[in-house]
Short mmCIF file of C-alpha atoms in Angstrom, two decimals:
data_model
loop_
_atom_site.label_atom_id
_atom_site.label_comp_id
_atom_site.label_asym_id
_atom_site.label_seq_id
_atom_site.Cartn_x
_atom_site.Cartn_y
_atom_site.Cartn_z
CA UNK A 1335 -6.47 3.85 -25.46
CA UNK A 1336 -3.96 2.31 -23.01
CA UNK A 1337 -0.59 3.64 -21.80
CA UNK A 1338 2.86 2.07 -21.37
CA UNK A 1339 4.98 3.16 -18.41
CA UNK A 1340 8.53 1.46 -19.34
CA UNK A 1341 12.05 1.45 -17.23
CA UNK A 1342 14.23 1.52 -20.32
CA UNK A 1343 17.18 0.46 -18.47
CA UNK A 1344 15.35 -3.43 -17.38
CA UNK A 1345 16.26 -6.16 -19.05
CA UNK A 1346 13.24 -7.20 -21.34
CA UNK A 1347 11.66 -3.66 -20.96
CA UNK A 1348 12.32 -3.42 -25.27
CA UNK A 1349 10.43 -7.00 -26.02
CA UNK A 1350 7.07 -5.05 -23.60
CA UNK A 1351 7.80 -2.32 -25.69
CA UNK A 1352 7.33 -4.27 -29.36
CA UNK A 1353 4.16 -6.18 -27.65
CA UNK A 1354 2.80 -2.92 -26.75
CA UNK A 1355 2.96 -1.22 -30.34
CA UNK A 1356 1.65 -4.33 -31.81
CA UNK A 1357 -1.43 -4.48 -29.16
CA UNK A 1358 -2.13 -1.25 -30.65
CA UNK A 1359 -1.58 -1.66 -33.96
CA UNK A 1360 -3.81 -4.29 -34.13
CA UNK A 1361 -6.79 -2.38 -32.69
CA UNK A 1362 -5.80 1.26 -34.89
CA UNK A 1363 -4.99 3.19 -31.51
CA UNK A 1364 -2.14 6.14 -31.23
CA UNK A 1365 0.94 4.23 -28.61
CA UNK A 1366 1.44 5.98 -25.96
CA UNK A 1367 5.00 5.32 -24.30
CA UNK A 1368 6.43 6.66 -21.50
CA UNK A 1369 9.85 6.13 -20.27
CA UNK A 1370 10.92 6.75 -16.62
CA UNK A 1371 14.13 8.35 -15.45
CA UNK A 1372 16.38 8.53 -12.51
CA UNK A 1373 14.70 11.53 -11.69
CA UNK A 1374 11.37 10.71 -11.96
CA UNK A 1375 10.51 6.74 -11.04
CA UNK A 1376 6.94 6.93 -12.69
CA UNK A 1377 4.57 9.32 -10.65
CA UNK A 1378 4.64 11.63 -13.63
CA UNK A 1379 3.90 9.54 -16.06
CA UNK A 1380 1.52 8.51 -14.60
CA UNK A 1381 0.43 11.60 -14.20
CA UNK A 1382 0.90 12.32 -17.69
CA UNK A 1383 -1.63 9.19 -19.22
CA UNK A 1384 -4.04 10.28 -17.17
CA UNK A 1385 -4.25 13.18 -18.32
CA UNK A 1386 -4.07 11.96 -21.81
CA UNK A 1387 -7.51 9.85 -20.93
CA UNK A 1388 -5.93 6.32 -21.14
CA UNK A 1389 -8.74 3.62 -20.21
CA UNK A 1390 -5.89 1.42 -18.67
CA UNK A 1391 -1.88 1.41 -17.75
CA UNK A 1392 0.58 -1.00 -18.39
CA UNK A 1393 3.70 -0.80 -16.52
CA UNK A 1394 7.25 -2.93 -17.06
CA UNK A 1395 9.59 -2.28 -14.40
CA UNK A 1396 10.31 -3.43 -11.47
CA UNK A 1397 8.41 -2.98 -8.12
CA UNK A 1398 9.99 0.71 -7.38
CA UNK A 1399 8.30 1.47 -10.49
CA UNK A 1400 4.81 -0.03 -10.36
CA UNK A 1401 4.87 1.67 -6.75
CA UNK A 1402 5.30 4.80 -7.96
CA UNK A 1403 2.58 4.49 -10.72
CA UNK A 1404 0.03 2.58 -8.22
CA UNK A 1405 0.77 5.95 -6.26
CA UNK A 1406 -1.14 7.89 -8.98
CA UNK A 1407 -3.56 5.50 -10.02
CA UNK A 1408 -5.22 4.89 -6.50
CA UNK A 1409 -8.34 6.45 -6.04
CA UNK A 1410 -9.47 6.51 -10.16
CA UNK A 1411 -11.13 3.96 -11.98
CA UNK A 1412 -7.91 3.32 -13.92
CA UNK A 1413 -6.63 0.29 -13.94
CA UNK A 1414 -3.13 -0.90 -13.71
CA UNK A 1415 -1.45 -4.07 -15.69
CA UNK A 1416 1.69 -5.34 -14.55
CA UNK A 1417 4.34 -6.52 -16.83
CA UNK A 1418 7.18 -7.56 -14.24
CA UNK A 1419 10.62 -7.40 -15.52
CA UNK A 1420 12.61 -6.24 -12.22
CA UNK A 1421 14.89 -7.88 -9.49
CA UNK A 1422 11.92 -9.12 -6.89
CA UNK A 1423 8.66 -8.65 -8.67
CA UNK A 1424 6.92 -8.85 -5.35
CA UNK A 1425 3.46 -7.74 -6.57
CA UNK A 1426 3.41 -9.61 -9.40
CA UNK A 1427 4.18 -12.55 -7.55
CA UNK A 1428 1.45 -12.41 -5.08
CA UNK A 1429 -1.36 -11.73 -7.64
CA UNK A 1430 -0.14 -14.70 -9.84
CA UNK A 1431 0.82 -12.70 -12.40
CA UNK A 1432 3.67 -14.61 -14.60
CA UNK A 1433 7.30 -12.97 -13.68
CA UNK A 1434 9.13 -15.36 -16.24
CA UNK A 1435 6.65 -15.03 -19.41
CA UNK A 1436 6.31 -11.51 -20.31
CA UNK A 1437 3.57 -12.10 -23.17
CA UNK A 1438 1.70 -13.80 -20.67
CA UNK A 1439 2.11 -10.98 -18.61
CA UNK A 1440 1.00 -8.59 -21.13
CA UNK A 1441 -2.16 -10.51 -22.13
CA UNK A 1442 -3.29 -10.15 -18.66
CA UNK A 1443 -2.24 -6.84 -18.12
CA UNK A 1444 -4.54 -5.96 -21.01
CA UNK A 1445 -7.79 -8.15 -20.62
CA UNK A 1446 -10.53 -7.37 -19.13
CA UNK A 1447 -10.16 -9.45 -15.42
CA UNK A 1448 -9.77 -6.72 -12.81
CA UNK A 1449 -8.88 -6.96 -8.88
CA UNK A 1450 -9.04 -4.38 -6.84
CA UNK A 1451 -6.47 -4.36 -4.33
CA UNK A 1452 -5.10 -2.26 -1.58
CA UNK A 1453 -2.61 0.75 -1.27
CA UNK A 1454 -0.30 2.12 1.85
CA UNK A 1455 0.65 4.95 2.88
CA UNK A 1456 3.54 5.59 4.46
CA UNK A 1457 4.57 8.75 5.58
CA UNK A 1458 8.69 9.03 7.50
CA UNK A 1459 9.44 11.65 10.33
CA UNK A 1460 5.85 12.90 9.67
CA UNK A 1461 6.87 13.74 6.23
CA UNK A 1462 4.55 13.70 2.81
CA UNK A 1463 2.79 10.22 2.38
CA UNK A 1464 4.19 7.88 -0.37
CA UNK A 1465 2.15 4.97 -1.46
CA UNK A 1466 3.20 1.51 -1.53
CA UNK A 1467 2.16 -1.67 -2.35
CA UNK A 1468 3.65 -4.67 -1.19
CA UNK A 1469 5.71 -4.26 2.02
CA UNK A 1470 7.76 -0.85 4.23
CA UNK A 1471 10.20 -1.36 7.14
CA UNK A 1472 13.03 0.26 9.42
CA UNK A 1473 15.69 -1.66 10.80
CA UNK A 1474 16.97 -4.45 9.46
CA UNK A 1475 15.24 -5.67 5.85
CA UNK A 1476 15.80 -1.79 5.12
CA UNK A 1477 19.83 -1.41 5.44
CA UNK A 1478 19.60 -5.23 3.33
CA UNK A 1479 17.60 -3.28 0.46
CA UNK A 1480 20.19 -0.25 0.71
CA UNK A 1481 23.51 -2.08 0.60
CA UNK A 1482 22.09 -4.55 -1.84
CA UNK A 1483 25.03 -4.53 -4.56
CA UNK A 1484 23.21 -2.95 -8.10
CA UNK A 1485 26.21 -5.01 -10.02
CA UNK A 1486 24.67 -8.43 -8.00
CA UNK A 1487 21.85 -7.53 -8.51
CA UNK A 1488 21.63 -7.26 -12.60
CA UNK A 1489 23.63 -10.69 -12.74
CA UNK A 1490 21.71 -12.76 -9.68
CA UNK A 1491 18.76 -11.35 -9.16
CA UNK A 1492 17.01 -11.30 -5.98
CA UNK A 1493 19.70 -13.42 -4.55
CA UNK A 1494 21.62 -10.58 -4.64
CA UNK A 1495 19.40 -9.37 -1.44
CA UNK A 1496 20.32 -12.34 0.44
CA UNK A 1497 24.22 -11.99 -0.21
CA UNK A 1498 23.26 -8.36 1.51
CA UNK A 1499 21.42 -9.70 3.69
CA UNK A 1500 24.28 -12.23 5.26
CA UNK A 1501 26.60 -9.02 4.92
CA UNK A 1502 24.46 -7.19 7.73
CA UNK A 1503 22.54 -9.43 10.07
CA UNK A 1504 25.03 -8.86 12.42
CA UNK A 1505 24.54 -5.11 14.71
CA UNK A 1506 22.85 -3.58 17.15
CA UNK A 1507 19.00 -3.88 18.25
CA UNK A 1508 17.44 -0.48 19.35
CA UNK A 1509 14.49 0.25 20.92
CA UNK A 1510 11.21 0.60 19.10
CA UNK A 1511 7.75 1.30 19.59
CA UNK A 1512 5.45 -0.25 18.03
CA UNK A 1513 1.58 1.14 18.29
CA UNK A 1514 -1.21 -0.61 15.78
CA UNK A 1515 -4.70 1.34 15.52
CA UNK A 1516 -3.76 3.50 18.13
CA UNK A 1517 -2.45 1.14 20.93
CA UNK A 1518 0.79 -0.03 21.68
CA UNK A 1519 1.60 -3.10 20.50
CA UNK A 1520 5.04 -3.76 21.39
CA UNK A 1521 7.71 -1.77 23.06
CA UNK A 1522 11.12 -3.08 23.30
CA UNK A 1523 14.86 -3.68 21.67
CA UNK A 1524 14.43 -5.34 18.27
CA UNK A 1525 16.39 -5.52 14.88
CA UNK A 1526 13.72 -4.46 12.98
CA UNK A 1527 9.76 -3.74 12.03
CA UNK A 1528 8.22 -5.13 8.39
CA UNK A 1529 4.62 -3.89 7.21
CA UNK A 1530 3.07 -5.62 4.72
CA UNK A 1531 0.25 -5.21 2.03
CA UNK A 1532 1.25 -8.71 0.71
CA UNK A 1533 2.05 -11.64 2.39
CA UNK A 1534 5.04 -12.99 0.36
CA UNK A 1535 8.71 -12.30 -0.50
CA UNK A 1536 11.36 -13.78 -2.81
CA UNK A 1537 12.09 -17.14 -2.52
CA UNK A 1538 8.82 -17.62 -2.09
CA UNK A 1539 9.02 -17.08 1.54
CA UNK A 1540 5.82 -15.74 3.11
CA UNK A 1541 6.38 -13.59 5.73
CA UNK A 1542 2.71 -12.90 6.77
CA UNK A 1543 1.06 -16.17 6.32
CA UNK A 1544 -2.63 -15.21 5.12
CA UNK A 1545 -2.03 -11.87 4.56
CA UNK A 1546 -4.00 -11.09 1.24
CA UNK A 1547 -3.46 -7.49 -0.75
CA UNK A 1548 -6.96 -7.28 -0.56
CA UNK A 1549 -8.31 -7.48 2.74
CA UNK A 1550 -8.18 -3.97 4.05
CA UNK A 1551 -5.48 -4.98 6.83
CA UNK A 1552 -1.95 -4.26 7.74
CA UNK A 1553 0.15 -7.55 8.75
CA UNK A 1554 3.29 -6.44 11.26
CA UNK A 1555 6.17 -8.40 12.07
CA UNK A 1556 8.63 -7.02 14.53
CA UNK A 1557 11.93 -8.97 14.93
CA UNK A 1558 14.32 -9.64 18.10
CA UNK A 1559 16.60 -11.89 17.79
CA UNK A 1560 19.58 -12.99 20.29
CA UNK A 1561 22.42 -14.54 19.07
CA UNK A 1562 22.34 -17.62 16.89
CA UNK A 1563 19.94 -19.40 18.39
CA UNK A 1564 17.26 -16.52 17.90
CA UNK A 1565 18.43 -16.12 14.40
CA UNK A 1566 17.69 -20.21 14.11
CA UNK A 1567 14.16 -19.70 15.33
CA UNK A 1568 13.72 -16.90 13.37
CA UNK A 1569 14.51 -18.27 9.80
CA UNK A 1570 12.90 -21.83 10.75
CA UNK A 1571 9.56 -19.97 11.36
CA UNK A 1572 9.97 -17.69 8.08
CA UNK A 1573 10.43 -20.69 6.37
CA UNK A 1574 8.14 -23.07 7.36
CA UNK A 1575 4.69 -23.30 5.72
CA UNK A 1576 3.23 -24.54 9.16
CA UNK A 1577 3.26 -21.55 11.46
CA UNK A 1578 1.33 -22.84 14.46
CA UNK A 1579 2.95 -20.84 17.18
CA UNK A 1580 6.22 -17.73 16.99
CA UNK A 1581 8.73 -17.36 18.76
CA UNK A 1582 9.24 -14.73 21.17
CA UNK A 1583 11.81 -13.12 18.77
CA UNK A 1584 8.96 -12.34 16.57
CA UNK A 1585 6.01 -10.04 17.21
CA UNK A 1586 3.01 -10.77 14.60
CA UNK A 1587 0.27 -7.86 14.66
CA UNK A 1588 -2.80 -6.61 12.03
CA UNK A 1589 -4.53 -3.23 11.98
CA UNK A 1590 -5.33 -0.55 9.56
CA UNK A 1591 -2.86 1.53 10.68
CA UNK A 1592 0.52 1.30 11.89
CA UNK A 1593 3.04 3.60 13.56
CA UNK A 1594 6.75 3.05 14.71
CA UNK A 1595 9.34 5.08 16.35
CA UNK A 1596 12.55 4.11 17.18
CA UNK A 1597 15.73 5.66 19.75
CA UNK A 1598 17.50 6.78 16.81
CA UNK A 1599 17.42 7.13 13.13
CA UNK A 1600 17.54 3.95 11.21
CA UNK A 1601 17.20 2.67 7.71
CA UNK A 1602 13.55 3.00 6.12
CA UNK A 1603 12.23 1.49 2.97
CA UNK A 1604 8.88 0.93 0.58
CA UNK A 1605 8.76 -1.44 -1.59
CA UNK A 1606 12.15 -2.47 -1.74
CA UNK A 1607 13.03 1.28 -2.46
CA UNK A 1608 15.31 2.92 0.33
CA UNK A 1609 13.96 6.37 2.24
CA UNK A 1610 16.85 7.00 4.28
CA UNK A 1611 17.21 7.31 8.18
CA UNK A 1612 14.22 7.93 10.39
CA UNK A 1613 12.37 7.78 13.58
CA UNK A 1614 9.27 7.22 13.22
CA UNK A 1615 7.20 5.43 10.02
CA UNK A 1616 3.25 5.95 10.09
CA UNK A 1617 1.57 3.44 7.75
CA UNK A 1618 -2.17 3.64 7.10
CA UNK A 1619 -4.21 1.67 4.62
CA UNK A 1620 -6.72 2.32 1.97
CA UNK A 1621 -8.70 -0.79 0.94
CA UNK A 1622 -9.75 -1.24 -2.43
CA UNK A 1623 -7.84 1.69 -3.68
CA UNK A 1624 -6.35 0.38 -7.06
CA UNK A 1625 -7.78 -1.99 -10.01
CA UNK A 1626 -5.27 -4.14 -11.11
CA UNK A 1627 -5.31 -6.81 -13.95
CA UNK A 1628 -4.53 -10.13 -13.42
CA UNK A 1629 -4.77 -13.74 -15.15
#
């Protein structure tokens, strides 16, 4: 018996819904569905299905959700399908799941082709650790994911984030600290710090070249630019699928574990889901954590 972890408020979370009940009708098993609320993104219903005894999970929602359901699934031998039907899909698009062909989706989220993958933990202000998947950060890409405009969003999608992001790249730098397995990797006035699980971003921009959800490591990007010229370098190097050599407005790390602190509070997110202000952000990772089923 599987379980279905649904955003009801997602555009095409009803049609995962239908291919759900049929799934089960077809193999004489009880549905089990289980909606998620502004309250609660997930964690409890995840929660919930295991304790129900599912074999697997199927979630539809958007990467907020899946993180919060990867949360409780990390560390069992219960694996987690991924139907995507949110703004950036970022998971879904780095494991090749389909992000534009929900049956497709659902026919790998419930086969039998499993990968396990990694899960980080991020912990703000040395608060309680939250898990995420794909990518964290303070500074810059974390005020973009906070004043991204919910309206936009619904109507463009993840160009929505880039409207926000155009709307912000101009402010301050601050000082941050940078220290990756225990040793300081970078100290000095930047925009902005990015850890990431997974190597790509919408657009289909990869910001960590490489970087595989599966390899046990931590990529780091810290970013410093000056004026337009550094923001030039800095976009021509996201964007290019040749990255031979960076720029010194960019600071490219690995590690299993990751800690920032900044001179003052700034804007901290996981997976595209904002925290609020902090100093300090201490990432750790946990290799091989989560099953997850994939084409």
């Amino acid at each position: 018996m599987g379980a279905l972890i649904v955003n009801p408020v997602k555009q095409g979370a009803e049609d995962v819904v239908e291919l759900y009940r049929r799934h089960c009708a077809e193999r004489g098993t009880d549905p089990l569905v289980l909606e998620t609320s502004v309250e609660d993104p997930g964690g409890g219903m995840a929660r919930r299905a295991l304790e129900e005894g599912v074999d697997f999970v199927v979630v539809a929602g958007g990467d907020g959700t899946v993180r919060a359901v990867a949360g409780e699934l990390a560390g069992t031998d219960v694996p987690l399908g991924v139907v995507p039907v949110g703004t950036g899909n970022l998971l879904a698009r780095n494991l090749g799941i389909p992000v534009d062909a929900p049956a497709e989706a659902f026919a790998a989220a419930t086969s039998a082709k499993e990968r396990r993958i990694d899960v980080a933990w991020a912990a703000m202000d040395d608060g309680d650790e939250l898990a995420f998947i794909v990518m964290a950060g303070m500074g810059l890409d974390a005020t973009v994911m906070a004043n991204t405009n919910d309206n936009l969003k619904a109507k463009a999608g993840w160009l929505a984030y880039v409207v926000s992001a155009g709307q912000n790249i101009i402010g301050d730098s601050y000082r941050m600290r940078v220290e990756v397995d225990g040793r300081v990797a970078m100290d000095r006035r930047q925009r902005g710090v990015m850890v990431g699980n997974c190597g790509r971003i919408q657009g289909n921009v990869e910001v960590f070249p490489g970087a595989k959800p599966d390899d046990g490591i931590l990529d780091v990007l810290a970013v410093a630019p000056r004026g337009v010229v550094g923001w030039f370098r800095v976009a021509t190097t996201l964007l290019s699928r040749f990255r031979r050599h960076s720029p010194p407005e960019l600071g490219h790390f690995t590690g299993t574990s990751v800690r920032v602190e900044a001179s003052r509070p700034h804007d901290i997110q996981i997976d595209g889901d904002h925290l609020g202000e902090g100093k300090v952000i201490s990432i750790r990772v946990d290799k091989g954590a989560l099953a997850v089923r994939v084409p």
